[in-house]
PDB file of C-alpha atoms in Angstrom:
ATOM      1  CA  MET A   1    -179.535  73.617  22.954  1.00 46.00           C
ATOM      2  CA  ASN A   2    -182.816  72.147  21.693  1.00 52.00           C
ATOM      3  CA  THR A   3    -184.529  74.746  19.483  1.00 53.00           C
ATOM      4  CA  PHE A   4    -187.557  75.228  17.253  1.00 51.00           C
ATOM      5  CA  THR A   5    -188.113  77.734  14.453  1.00 51.00           C
ATOM      6  CA  SER A   6    -191.482  79.409  13.725  1.00 51.00           C
ATOM      7  CA  PRO A   7    -193.115  78.332  10.455  1.00 49.00           C
ATOM      8  CA  HIS A   8    -193.274  82.044   9.578  1.00 48.00           C
ATOM      9  CA  GLY A   9    -190.200  83.499   7.928  1.00 49.00           C
ATOM     10  CA  PRO A  10    -188.661  86.872   8.865  1.00 49.00           C
ATOM     11  CA  GLY A  11    -190.640  89.998   7.981  1.00 47.00           C
ATOM     12  CA  PRO A  12    -194.284  91.013   8.647  1.00 47.00           C
ATOM     13  CA  GLN A  13    -196.269  88.328  10.348  1.00 52.00           C
ATOM     14  CA  PRO A  14    -199.961  87.499  10.072  1.00 56.00           C
ATOM     15  CA  PRO A  15    -202.097  88.406  13.086  1.00 66.00           C
ATOM     16  CA  THR A  16    -201.443  85.955  15.896  1.00 91.00           C
ATOM     17  CA  ARG A  17    -204.032  84.763  18.412  1.00 96.00           C
ATOM     18  CA  LEU A  18    -202.468  84.093  21.804  1.00 97.00           C
ATOM     19  CA  LEU A  19    -204.645  82.164  24.185  1.00 98.00           C
ATOM     20  CA  VAL A  20    -203.745  82.321  27.875  1.00 98.00           C
ATOM     21  CA  LEU A  21    -204.902  79.699  30.356  1.00 98.00           C
ATOM     22  CA  ASP A  22    -205.348  82.132  33.208  1.00 95.00           C
ATOM     23  CA  ALA A  23    -204.429  82.129  36.840  1.00 94.00           C
ATOM     24  CA  GLU A  24    -204.316  84.960  39.349  1.00 94.00           C
ATOM     25  CA  PRO A  25    -202.542  87.275  38.999  1.00 95.00           C
ATOM     26  CA  PRO A  26    -202.612  87.282  35.181  1.00 94.00           C
ATOM     27  CA  PRO A  27    -199.332  87.506  33.226  1.00 95.00           C
ATOM     28  CA  ARG A  28    -197.868  90.916  32.403  1.00 93.00           C
ATOM     29  CA  LEU A  29    -197.025  90.610  28.720  1.00 94.00           C
ATOM     30  CA  GLY A  30    -195.799  94.204  28.206  1.00 90.00           C
ATOM     31  CA  ARG A  31    -194.431  94.543  24.690  1.00 92.00           C
ATOM     32  CA  LEU A  32    -196.971  92.142  23.216  1.00 94.00           C
ATOM     33  CA  THR A  33    -199.885  94.453  24.101  1.00 87.00           C
ATOM     34  CA  GLY A  34    -201.409  95.802  20.884  1.00 86.00           C
ATOM     35  CA  ARG A  35    -199.266  93.577  18.677  1.00 90.00           C
ATOM     36  CA  VAL A  36    -200.925  90.242  19.424  1.00 94.00           C
ATOM     37  CA  ARG A  37    -204.545  89.314  19.789  1.00 95.00           C
ATOM     38  CA  ILE A  38    -204.564  88.103  23.395  1.00 95.00           C
ATOM     39  CA  GLU A  39    -207.530  86.033  24.559  1.00 96.00           C
ATOM     40  CA  HIS A  40    -208.138  84.280  27.861  1.00 96.00           C
ATOM     41  CA  ALA A  41    -209.644  80.989  28.971  1.00 97.00           C
ATOM     42  CA  ASP A  42    -210.112  78.961  32.110  1.00 97.00           C
ATOM     43  CA  ALA A  43    -210.653  75.267  32.627  1.00 96.00           C
ATOM     44  CA  THR A  44    -214.316  75.551  31.542  1.00 97.00           C
ATOM     45  CA  THR A  45    -213.675  77.475  28.275  1.00 97.00           C
ATOM     46  CA  LEU A  46    -210.323  76.187  27.107  1.00 98.00           C
ATOM     47  CA  ALA A  47    -211.695  73.336  24.927  1.00 97.00           C
ATOM     48  CA  GLU A  48    -213.932  75.640  22.884  1.00 97.00           C
ATOM     49  CA  ARG A  49    -211.190  78.273  22.332  1.00 97.00           C
ATOM     50  CA  LEU A  50    -208.257  76.002  21.550  1.00 97.00           C
ATOM     51  CA  PRO A  51    -209.072  75.598  17.828  1.00 97.00           C
ATOM     52  CA  TYR A  52    -208.844  79.325  17.251  1.00 96.00           C
ATOM     53  CA  ALA A  53    -205.433  79.868  18.954  1.00 98.00           C
ATOM     54  CA  ASP A  54    -202.058  79.982  17.280  1.00 97.00           C
ATOM     55  CA  VAL A  55    -200.150  79.959  20.578  1.00 98.00           C
ATOM     56  CA  LEU A  56    -201.177  78.733  24.023  1.00 98.00           C
ATOM     57  CA  LEU A  57    -199.594  80.126  27.204  1.00 98.00           C
ATOM     58  CA  VAL A  58    -200.287  77.837  30.146  1.00 98.00           C
ATOM     59  CA  TRP A  59    -200.072  80.400  32.886  1.00 98.00           C
ATOM     60  CA  ASP A  60    -202.071  78.189  35.279  1.00 97.00           C
ATOM     61  CA  PHE A  61    -199.475  75.473  35.447  1.00 93.00           C
ATOM     62  CA  THR A  62    -201.260  73.734  38.302  1.00 92.00           C
ATOM     63  CA  SER A  63    -204.249  72.918  36.066  1.00 95.00           C
ATOM     64  CA  ASP A  64    -204.674  69.715  34.032  1.00 95.00           C
ATOM     65  CA  ALA A  65    -207.180  71.493  31.738  1.00 97.00           C
ATOM     66  CA  VAL A  66    -204.870  71.234  28.698  1.00 98.00           C
ATOM     67  CA  ARG A  67    -204.558  67.484  29.073  1.00 97.00           C
ATOM     68  CA  ARG A  68    -208.340  67.216  29.234  1.00 97.00           C
ATOM     69  CA  ALA A  69    -209.155  69.688  26.420  1.00 97.00           C
ATOM     70  CA  TRP A  70    -206.501  68.819  23.868  1.00 97.00           C
ATOM     71  CA  PRO A  71    -208.037  65.602  22.494  1.00 96.00           C
ATOM     72  CA  GLY A  72    -211.060  67.479  21.192  1.00 90.00           C
ATOM     73  CA  GLY A  73    -211.794  68.231  17.540  1.00 90.00           C
ATOM     74  CA  GLY A  74    -210.529  71.076  15.382  1.00 95.00           C
ATOM     75  CA  PRO A  75    -207.100  72.685  14.837  1.00 97.00           C
ATOM     76  CA  ARG A  76    -204.675  73.097  17.728  1.00 97.00           C
ATOM     77  CA  PRO A  77    -202.067  75.748  18.541  1.00 98.00           C
ATOM     78  CA  ARG A  78    -198.693  75.375  16.833  1.00 97.00           C
ATOM     79  CA  TRP A  79    -196.853  76.213  20.017  1.00 98.00           C
ATOM     80  CA  VAL A  80    -197.619  75.623  23.723  1.00 98.00           C
ATOM     81  CA  HIS A  81    -195.573  77.272  26.444  1.00 98.00           C
ATOM     82  CA  THR A  82    -195.998  76.374  30.119  1.00 98.00           C
ATOM     83  CA  ALA A  83    -194.840  78.777  32.877  1.00 97.00           C
ATOM     84  CA  SER A  84    -193.302  75.845  34.790  1.00 96.00           C
ATOM     85  CA  ALA A  85    -190.381  73.473  34.645  1.00 94.00           C
ATOM     86  CA  GLY A  86    -192.546  70.315  34.637  1.00 93.00           C
ATOM     87  CA  VAL A  87    -194.807  69.477  31.728  1.00 95.00           C
ATOM     88  CA  ASP A  88    -196.597  66.364  33.043  1.00 94.00           C
ATOM     89  CA  HIS A  89    -199.712  68.420  33.859  1.00 93.00           C
ATOM     90  CA  LEU A  90    -200.426  69.105  30.184  1.00 95.00           C
ATOM     91  CA  MET A  91    -199.092  66.088  28.285  1.00 95.00           C
ATOM     92  CA  CYS A  92    -201.526  63.592  26.772  1.00 96.00           C
ATOM     93  CA  PRO A  93    -201.019  61.152  23.825  1.00 97.00           C
ATOM     94  CA  GLU A  94    -202.699  63.523  21.370  1.00 97.00           C
ATOM     95  CA  LEU A  95    -200.329  66.357  22.237  1.00 98.00           C
ATOM     96  CA  THR A  96    -197.327  64.098  22.356  1.00 97.00           C
ATOM     97  CA  ASP A  97    -198.066  62.726  18.829  1.00 97.00           C
ATOM     98  CA  SER A  98    -198.893  66.123  17.328  1.00 97.00           C
ATOM     99  CA  ASP A  99    -196.677  68.628  15.512  1.00 96.00           C
ATOM    100  CA  THR A 100    -197.243  71.211  18.256  1.00 97.00           C
ATOM    101  CA  VAL A 101    -194.035  72.445  19.896  1.00 97.00           C
ATOM    102  CA  VAL A 102    -193.958  72.544  23.724  1.00 98.00           C
ATOM    103  CA  THR A 103    -191.578  74.776  25.662  1.00 98.00           C
ATOM    104  CA  ASN A 104    -191.139  75.311  29.371  1.00 97.00           C
ATOM    105  CA  ALA A 105    -189.826  77.822  31.869  1.00 97.00           C
ATOM    106  CA  ARG A 106    -186.410  76.254  32.151  1.00 96.00           C
ATOM    107  CA  GLY A 107    -183.933  78.628  33.796  1.00 95.00           C
ATOM    108  CA  VAL A 108    -186.243  80.676  35.965  1.00 97.00           C
ATOM    109  CA  PHE A 109    -186.432  78.392  38.996  1.00 97.00           C
ATOM    110  CA  ASP A 110    -182.936  76.789  39.101  1.00 97.00           C
ATOM    111  CA  GLN A 111    -181.107  78.910  41.670  1.00 98.00           C
ATOM    112  CA  PRO A 112    -184.131  79.730  43.911  1.00 98.00           C
ATOM    113  CA  ILE A 113    -184.824  76.029  44.267  1.00 98.00           C
ATOM    114  CA  ALA A 114    -181.181  75.300  44.908  1.00 98.00           C
ATOM    115  CA  GLU A 115    -181.189  77.881  47.703  1.00 98.00           C
ATOM    116  CA  TYR A 116    -184.356  76.384  49.154  1.00 98.00           C
ATOM    117  CA  VAL A 117    -182.760  72.965  49.233  1.00 98.00           C
ATOM    118  CA  ALA A 118    -179.710  74.335  50.971  1.00 98.00           C
ATOM    119  CA  ALA A 119    -181.970  76.028  53.528  1.00 98.00           C
ATOM    120  CA  LEU A 120    -183.733  72.722  54.236  1.00 98.00           C
ATOM    121  CA  VAL A 121    -180.410  70.945  54.613  1.00 98.00           C
ATOM    122  CA  LEU A 122    -179.209  73.529  57.115  1.00 98.00           C
ATOM    123  CA  ALA A 123    -182.547  73.693  58.975  1.00 98.00           C
ATOM    124  CA  MET A 124    -182.613  69.907  59.465  1.00 98.00           C
ATOM    125  CA  ALA A 125    -178.901  69.625  60.316  1.00 98.00           C
ATOM    126  CA  LYS A 126    -179.168  72.432  62.847  1.00 98.00           C
ATOM    127  CA  ASP A 127    -182.514  71.236  64.259  1.00 97.00           C
ATOM    128  CA  LEU A 128    -184.201  74.589  63.602  1.00 98.00           C
ATOM    129  CA  PRO A 129    -187.791  73.243  63.522  1.00 96.00           C
ATOM    130  CA  HIS A 130    -187.310  71.836  67.069  1.00 96.00           C
ATOM    131  CA  THR A 131    -185.759  75.107  68.195  1.00 97.00           C
ATOM    132  CA  TRP A 132    -188.801  77.040  67.064  1.00 97.00           C
ATOM    133  CA  ASP A 133    -191.088  74.509  68.799  1.00 96.00           C
ATOM    134  CA  LEU A 134    -189.166  74.910  72.066  1.00 97.00           C
ATOM    135  CA  GLN A 135    -189.188  78.711  71.745  1.00 98.00           C
ATOM    136  CA  ARG A 136    -192.996  78.705  71.481  1.00 97.00           C
ATOM    137  CA  GLN A 137    -193.041  76.571  74.661  1.00 97.00           C
ATOM    138  CA  ARG A 138    -190.512  78.887  76.386  1.00 98.00           C
ATOM    139  CA  GLU A 139    -188.308  75.893  77.100  1.00 98.00           C
ATOM    140  CA  TRP A 140    -184.503  76.224  77.308  1.00 98.00           C
ATOM    141  CA  ARG A 141    -183.047  72.955  76.080  1.00 97.00           C
ATOM    142  CA  HIS A 142    -179.439  72.816  75.002  1.00 97.00           C
ATOM    143  CA  ARG A 143    -178.708  70.368  72.141  1.00 97.00           C
ATOM    144  CA  GLU A 144    -175.921  69.486  69.727  1.00 97.00           C
ATOM    145  CA  SER A 145    -176.455  69.947  66.008  1.00 97.00           C
ATOM    146  CA  GLN A 146    -174.910  68.326  62.947  1.00 98.00           C
ATOM    147  CA  ARG A 147    -172.101  69.681  60.781  1.00 98.00           C
ATOM    148  CA  VAL A 148    -172.982  69.663  57.117  1.00 98.00           C
ATOM    149  CA  ALA A 149    -169.453  70.054  55.772  1.00 98.00           C
ATOM    150  CA  GLY A 150    -168.085  66.675  54.888  1.00 98.00           C
ATOM    151  CA  THR A 151    -171.488  64.952  54.538  1.00 98.00           C
ATOM    152  CA  ARG A 152    -172.636  63.260  51.344  1.00 98.00           C
ATOM    153  CA  ALA A 153    -175.563  64.159  49.100  1.00 99.00           C
ATOM    154  CA  CYS A 154    -177.166  62.300  46.219  1.00 98.00           C
ATOM    155  CA  VAL A 155    -179.077  64.572  43.838  1.00 98.00           C
ATOM    156  CA  VAL A 156    -181.438  62.755  41.473  1.00 98.00           C
ATOM    157  CA  GLY A 157    -182.165  64.688  38.272  1.00 97.00           C
ATOM    158  CA  SER A 158    -179.384  66.128  36.130  1.00 96.00           C
ATOM    159  CA  GLY A 159    -181.276  69.027  34.549  1.00 95.00           C
ATOM    160  CA  PRO A 160    -180.547  72.696  35.282  1.00 96.00           C
ATOM    161  CA  ILE A 161    -182.312  72.517  38.693  1.00 97.00           C
ATOM    162  CA  GLY A 162    -180.320  69.441  39.734  1.00 98.00           C
ATOM    163  CA  ARG A 163    -177.065  70.978  38.622  1.00 98.00           C
ATOM    164  CA  ALA A 164    -177.796  74.202  40.477  1.00 98.00           C
ATOM    165  CA  ILE A 165    -178.486  72.148  43.627  1.00 98.00           C
ATOM    166  CA  VAL A 166    -175.162  70.388  43.252  1.00 98.00           C
ATOM    167  CA  ARG A 167    -173.294  73.660  42.917  1.00 98.00           C
ATOM    168  CA  THR A 168    -174.964  75.123  45.966  1.00 98.00           C
ATOM    169  CA  LEU A 169    -174.438  72.091  48.189  1.00 98.00           C
ATOM    170  CA  LYS A 170    -170.792  71.897  47.146  1.00 98.00           C
ATOM    171  CA  ALA A 171    -170.443  75.511  48.406  1.00 98.00           C
ATOM    172  CA  LEU A 172    -171.413  74.079  51.816  1.00 98.00           C
ATOM    173  CA  ASP A 173    -168.575  71.551  51.422  1.00 98.00           C
ATOM    174  CA  ILE A 174    -171.006  68.689  50.927  1.00 98.00           C
ATOM    175  CA  THR A 175    -169.686  65.854  48.737  1.00 98.00           C
ATOM    176  CA  THR A 176    -172.342  65.593  46.034  1.00 98.00           C
ATOM    177  CA  ALA A 177    -173.176  62.918  43.422  1.00 98.00           C
ATOM    178  CA  LEU A 178    -175.511  63.692  40.563  1.00 98.00           C
ATOM    179  CA  VAL A 179    -177.723  60.965  39.000  1.00 98.00           C
ATOM    180  CA  GLY A 180    -179.253  61.390  35.539  1.00 97.00           C
ATOM    181  CA  ARG A 181    -181.040  59.393  32.919  1.00 94.00           C
ATOM    182  CA  THR A 182    -177.802  58.676  31.038  1.00 93.00           C
ATOM    183  CA  PRO A 183    -174.355  58.281  32.583  1.00 96.00           C
ATOM    184  CA  ARG A 184    -171.685  60.643  31.326  1.00 95.00           C
ATOM    185  CA  THR A 185    -168.821  62.749  32.672  1.00 95.00           C
ATOM    186  CA  GLY A 186    -169.807  64.013  36.118  1.00 96.00           C
ATOM    187  CA  ILE A 187    -173.194  62.302  36.072  1.00 98.00           C
ATOM    188  CA  HIS A 188    -174.016  58.830  37.362  1.00 98.00           C
ATOM    189  CA  GLY A 189    -176.573  56.635  35.605  1.00 97.00           C
ATOM    190  CA  PRO A 190    -179.717  55.108  37.094  1.00 97.00           C
ATOM    191  CA  GLY A 191    -177.900  51.838  37.812  1.00 97.00           C
ATOM    192  CA  GLU A 192    -175.828  53.550  40.468  1.00 98.00           C
ATOM    193  CA  LEU A 193    -178.699  55.170  42.322  1.00 98.00           C
ATOM    194  CA  ASP A 194    -179.168  52.499  44.910  1.00 98.00           C
ATOM    195  CA  ARG A 195    -175.489  52.457  45.833  1.00 98.00           C
ATOM    196  CA  LEU A 196    -175.306  56.235  46.097  1.00 98.00           C
ATOM    197  CA  MET A 197    -178.483  56.517  48.133  1.00 98.00           C
ATOM    198  CA  ALA A 198    -177.238  53.949  50.602  1.00 98.00           C
ATOM    199  CA  ARG A 199    -174.170  56.092  51.286  1.00 98.00           C
ATOM    200  CA  ALA A 200    -175.849  59.489  51.326  1.00 98.00           C
ATOM    201  CA  ASP A 201    -176.687  61.716  54.257  1.00 98.00           C
ATOM    202  CA  TRP A 202    -178.966  63.764  51.987  1.00 99.00           C
ATOM    203  CA  VAL A 203    -181.040  62.422  49.072  1.00 99.00           C
ATOM    204  CA  VAL A 204    -182.577  65.174  46.952  1.00 99.00           C
ATOM    205  CA  SER A 205    -185.241  64.398  44.350  1.00 98.00           C
ATOM    206  CA  ALA A 206    -185.161  66.853  41.393  1.00 98.00           C
ATOM    207  CA  ALA A 207    -186.106  64.524  38.533  1.00 97.00           C
ATOM    208  CA  PRO A 208    -188.846  65.118  35.953  1.00 94.00           C
ATOM    209  CA  LEU A 209    -191.935  62.981  36.078  1.00 94.00           C
ATOM    210  CA  THR A 210    -191.809  60.298  33.396  1.00 92.00           C
ATOM    211  CA  GLN A 211    -192.906  56.661  33.107  1.00 92.00           C
ATOM    212  CA  ASP A 212    -189.453  55.606  34.428  1.00 94.00           C
ATOM    213  CA  THR A 213    -189.475  57.973  37.448  1.00 96.00           C
ATOM    214  CA  TYR A 214    -193.103  57.572  38.658  1.00 97.00           C
ATOM    215  CA  GLY A 215    -192.972  56.204  42.205  1.00 98.00           C
ATOM    216  CA  MET A 216    -189.210  55.703  42.086  1.00 98.00           C
ATOM    217  CA  PHE A 217    -188.794  56.595  45.776  1.00 98.00           C
ATOM    218  CA  ASP A 218    -190.626  53.716  47.404  1.00 98.00           C
ATOM    219  CA  ALA A 219    -190.365  51.467  50.483  1.00 98.00           C
ATOM    220  CA  ARG A 220    -187.401  49.580  49.013  1.00 98.00           C
ATOM    221  CA  ARG A 221    -185.373  52.735  48.435  1.00 98.00           C
ATOM    222  CA  PHE A 222    -186.232  54.332  51.768  1.00 98.00           C
ATOM    223  CA  GLY A 223    -185.289  51.072  53.407  1.00 98.00           C
ATOM    224  CA  MET A 224    -181.776  51.137  51.952  1.00 97.00           C
ATOM    225  CA  MET A 225    -181.058  54.669  53.229  1.00 98.00           C
ATOM    226  CA  GLN A 226    -178.988  55.222  56.381  1.00 98.00           C
ATOM    227  CA  PRO A 227    -180.970  55.748  59.607  1.00 98.00           C
ATOM    228  CA  SER A 228    -179.256  59.163  59.918  1.00 98.00           C
ATOM    229  CA  ALA A 229    -180.156  60.259  56.366  1.00 98.00           C
ATOM    230  CA  ARG A 230    -182.740  62.824  55.210  1.00 98.00           C
ATOM    231  CA  PHE A 231    -184.802  62.957  52.063  1.00 99.00           C
ATOM    232  CA  ILE A 232    -185.907  66.098  50.182  1.00 99.00           C
ATOM    233  CA  ASN A 233    -188.353  66.291  47.232  1.00 98.00           C
ATOM    234  CA  ILE A 234    -188.600  69.440  45.141  1.00 98.00           C
ATOM    235  CA  GLY A 235    -189.207  67.621  41.830  1.00 97.00           C
ATOM    236  CA  ARG A 236    -192.715  66.228  41.337  1.00 97.00           C
ATOM    237  CA  GLY A 237    -194.992  64.804  43.996  1.00 97.00           C
ATOM    238  CA  GLN A 238    -195.611  61.573  42.040  1.00 97.00           C
ATOM    239  CA  LEU A 239    -191.949  60.631  42.276  1.00 98.00           C
ATOM    240  CA  VAL A 240    -192.555  59.616  45.883  1.00 98.00           C
ATOM    241  CA  VAL A 241    -194.747  56.907  47.335  1.00 98.00           C
ATOM    242  CA  GLU A 242    -195.987  59.073  50.150  1.00 98.00           C
ATOM    243  CA  GLU A 243    -197.284  56.228  52.316  1.00 98.00           C
ATOM    244  CA  ALA A 244    -193.871  54.549  52.130  1.00 98.00           C
ATOM    245  CA  LEU A 245    -192.099  57.790  53.165  1.00 98.00           C
ATOM    246  CA  ALA A 246    -194.545  58.235  56.104  1.00 98.00           C
ATOM    247  CA  GLU A 247    -193.826  54.674  57.248  1.00 98.00           C
ATOM    248  CA  ALA A 248    -190.060  55.175  56.921  1.00 98.00           C
ATOM    249  CA  LEU A 249    -190.236  58.322  59.121  1.00 98.00           C
ATOM    250  CA  SER A 250    -192.646  56.778  61.634  1.00 98.00           C
ATOM    251  CA  LYS A 251    -190.410  53.710  61.997  1.00 98.00           C
ATOM    252  CA  ARG A 252    -187.287  55.828  62.062  1.00 97.00           C
ATOM    253  CA  TRP A 253    -185.749  54.104  59.079  1.00 97.00           C
ATOM    254  CA  ILE A 254    -184.542  57.588  58.160  1.00 98.00           C
ATOM    255  CA  ALA A 255    -183.967  60.661  60.295  1.00 98.00           C
ATOM    256  CA  GLY A 256    -186.104  63.226  58.469  1.00 98.00           C
ATOM    257  CA  ALA A 257    -187.597  64.468  55.275  1.00 98.00           C
ATOM    258  CA  ALA A 258    -188.969  67.572  53.553  1.00 98.00           C
ATOM    259  CA  LEU A 259    -191.640  67.649  50.839  1.00 98.00           C
ATOM    260  CA  ASP A 260    -192.410  70.738  48.783  1.00 98.00           C
ATOM    261  CA  VAL A 261    -194.477  68.855  46.169  1.00 98.00           C
ATOM    262  CA  PHE A 262    -197.208  66.247  46.587  1.00 98.00           C
ATOM    263  CA  GLU A 263    -199.163  63.714  44.643  1.00 96.00           C
ATOM    264  CA  HIS A 264    -202.349  65.784  45.171  1.00 95.00           C
ATOM    265  CA  GLU A 265    -202.160  69.538  45.695  1.00 95.00           C
ATOM    266  CA  PRO A 266    -203.087  71.485  47.674  1.00 95.00           C
ATOM    267  CA  LEU A 267    -202.578  69.169  50.613  1.00 96.00           C
ATOM    268  CA  GLY A 268    -205.872  68.954  52.502  1.00 95.00           C
ATOM    269  CA  PRO A 269    -206.071  69.607  56.199  1.00 96.00           C
ATOM    270  CA  GLU A 270    -207.141  65.996  56.747  1.00 97.00           C
ATOM    271  CA  ASN A 271    -204.076  64.573  55.031  1.00 98.00           C
ATOM    272  CA  PRO A 272    -201.989  62.480  57.476  1.00 97.00           C
ATOM    273  CA  LEU A 273    -198.725  63.839  56.073  1.00 98.00           C
ATOM    274  CA  TRP A 274    -199.163  66.984  58.226  1.00 98.00           C
ATOM    275  CA  GLN A 275    -198.643  64.860  61.334  1.00 97.00           C
ATOM    276  CA  VAL A 276    -195.762  62.577  60.232  1.00 98.00           C
ATOM    277  CA  PRO A 277    -192.883  62.879  62.680  1.00 97.00           C
ATOM    278  CA  GLY A 278    -189.738  64.428  61.214  1.00 97.00           C
ATOM    279  CA  LEU A 279    -191.424  65.693  58.041  1.00 98.00           C
ATOM    280  CA  ILE A 280    -191.281  69.292  56.888  1.00 98.00           C
ATOM    281  CA  VAL A 281    -194.234  70.244  54.656  1.00 98.00           C
ATOM    282  CA  SER A 282    -194.181  73.314  52.412  1.00 98.00           C
ATOM    283  CA  PRO A 283    -196.767  74.433  49.811  1.00 98.00           C
ATOM    284  CA  HIS A 284    -194.954  73.997  46.508  1.00 97.00           C
ATOM    285  CA  MET A 285    -193.000  77.219  46.985  1.00 97.00           C
ATOM    286  CA  SER A 286    -189.316  76.270  46.612  1.00 98.00           C
ATOM    287  CA  GLY A 287    -188.875  78.161  43.329  1.00 97.00           C
ATOM    288  CA  ASP A 288    -191.153  81.100  44.010  1.00 97.00           C
ATOM    289  CA  THR A 289    -189.142  84.165  45.011  1.00 97.00           C
ATOM    290  CA  VAL A 290    -190.225  87.809  44.958  1.00 97.00           C
ATOM    291  CA  GLY A 291    -190.805  88.828  41.335  1.00 97.00           C
ATOM    292  CA  TRP A 292    -190.981  85.277  39.920  1.00 97.00           C
ATOM    293  CA  ARG A 293    -194.217  85.851  38.005  1.00 96.00           C
ATOM    294  CA  ASP A 294    -192.751  88.908  36.229  1.00 96.00           C
ATOM    295  CA  GLU A 295    -189.698  86.885  35.304  1.00 97.00           C
ATOM    296  CA  LEU A 296    -191.926  84.181  33.845  1.00 98.00           C
ATOM    297  CA  GLY A 297    -193.853  86.741  31.846  1.00 97.00           C
ATOM    298  CA  MET A 298    -190.631  88.362  30.492  1.00 97.00           C
ATOM    299  CA  GLN A 299    -189.300  84.912  29.521  1.00 98.00           C
ATOM    300  CA  PHE A 300    -192.439  84.214  27.454  1.00 98.00           C
ATOM    301  CA  VAL A 301    -192.333  87.591  25.754  1.00 97.00           C
ATOM    302  CA  GLU A 302    -188.764  87.039  24.719  1.00 97.00           C
ATOM    303  CA  LEU A 303    -189.556  83.553  23.429  1.00 97.00           C
ATOM    304  CA  TYR A 304    -192.588  84.907  21.552  1.00 97.00           C
ATOM    305  CA  GLU A 305    -190.565  87.610  19.845  1.00 95.00           C
ATOM    306  CA  ARG A 306    -188.022  85.035  18.681  1.00 95.00           C
ATOM    307  CA  TRP A 307    -190.858  82.816  17.364  1.00 96.00           C
ATOM    308  CA  ALA A 308    -192.594  85.690  15.564  1.00 94.00           C
ATOM    309  CA  ALA A 309    -189.325  86.703  13.952  1.00 93.00           C
ATOM    310  CA  GLY A 310    -188.705  83.202  12.612  1.00 93.00           C
ATOM    311  CA  LYS A 311    -185.813  82.596  15.008  1.00 94.00           C
ATOM    312  CA  SER A 312    -185.185  79.399  16.952  1.00 92.00           C
ATOM    313  CA  LEU A 313    -186.944  78.828  20.282  1.00 96.00           C
ATOM    314  CA  GLN A 314    -185.089  77.642  23.381  1.00 95.00           C
ATOM    315  CA  ASN A 315    -186.472  75.301  26.045  1.00 97.00           C
ATOM    316  CA  VAL A 316    -188.108  72.924  23.539  1.00 98.00           C
ATOM    317  CA  VAL A 317    -189.400  69.869  25.378  1.00 97.00           C
ATOM    318  CA  ASP A 318    -188.932  66.366  24.078  1.00 96.00           C
ATOM    319  CA  LYS A 319    -192.588  65.420  24.390  1.00 96.00           C
ATOM    320  CA  LYS A 320    -191.939  61.723  24.626  1.00 94.00           C
ATOM    321  CA  ARG A 321    -189.311  62.078  27.302  1.00 92.00           C
ATOM    322  CA  GLY A 322    -191.142  64.875  29.180  1.00 92.00           C
ATOM    323  CA  TYR A 323    -188.241  67.297  29.590  1.00 92.00           C
ATOM    324  CA  VAL A 324    -185.765  69.501  27.638  1.00 94.00           C
ATOM    325  CA  PRO A 325    -183.016  67.169  26.407  1.00 89.00           C
ATOM    326  CA  GLY A 326    -179.370  68.020  26.011  1.00 71.00           C
ATOM    327  CA  HIS A 327    -178.308  68.156  29.669  1.00 53.00           C
TER     328      HIS A 327
END
């Protein structure tokens, strides 16, 4: 477990200024009320308030305001926590090279995203989108669907989300291979990705966004997939060359795909991806189940209390790699 200890020792702590990069609805910080000086900022005020904060909570994890504001002058918070699994939206060279510790929301989204992936697999295998289209047209058209048991999946990204996806797909009797940054027991290395993708019925992207993974799913990789295979991305939008995926679907190089994340969000109504045949589009919702914001707030409160007591923090991100190491 990668950890970090507050510079304060145990015992009474000096007043702490917690700055929250807001989004609606705001976080519920319960036990911290009255104990911590909580201040709020948006994208327009973050830069001027950063120098006065001890801790920054990035509640608006869709914003790149931290990346833009961080290089300015003055002191910077000792700890930054983002209410998301990914950290690419806030990282910049100045933050990477600083002594500031970055933590993420690792653990909150794992099983919900795994369930969402399983739902997409079943929906595509059983042709549910087409069934709903035919129902709206009041057309009775009998078809055969695909059995998922016995098929093969390649899951790319060996973090907690990727591992949860593997466990859930195995429960459907899908033979699953997991690909990570470093080969080890039960995990294949990047050198085996092409071979595994070429054999897979399902390719699931759950990798973090790094220099090595940017645009990793391109025309070459879609071209090596089986014509009957499907692709799912719940990782980061920039992992996929969207034009290449659209071409692969239009030319029927692969049978279908589902994207929950995109290079630019929200996806505008004029974006051609809405009309790509065989593509399921969802609005970055795979990990968002009822009560997820409250769970994120509780996670931060628990981390804060450990930090204030001089105990070690969990979910510490390796800022150069862009994810929590050790898995």
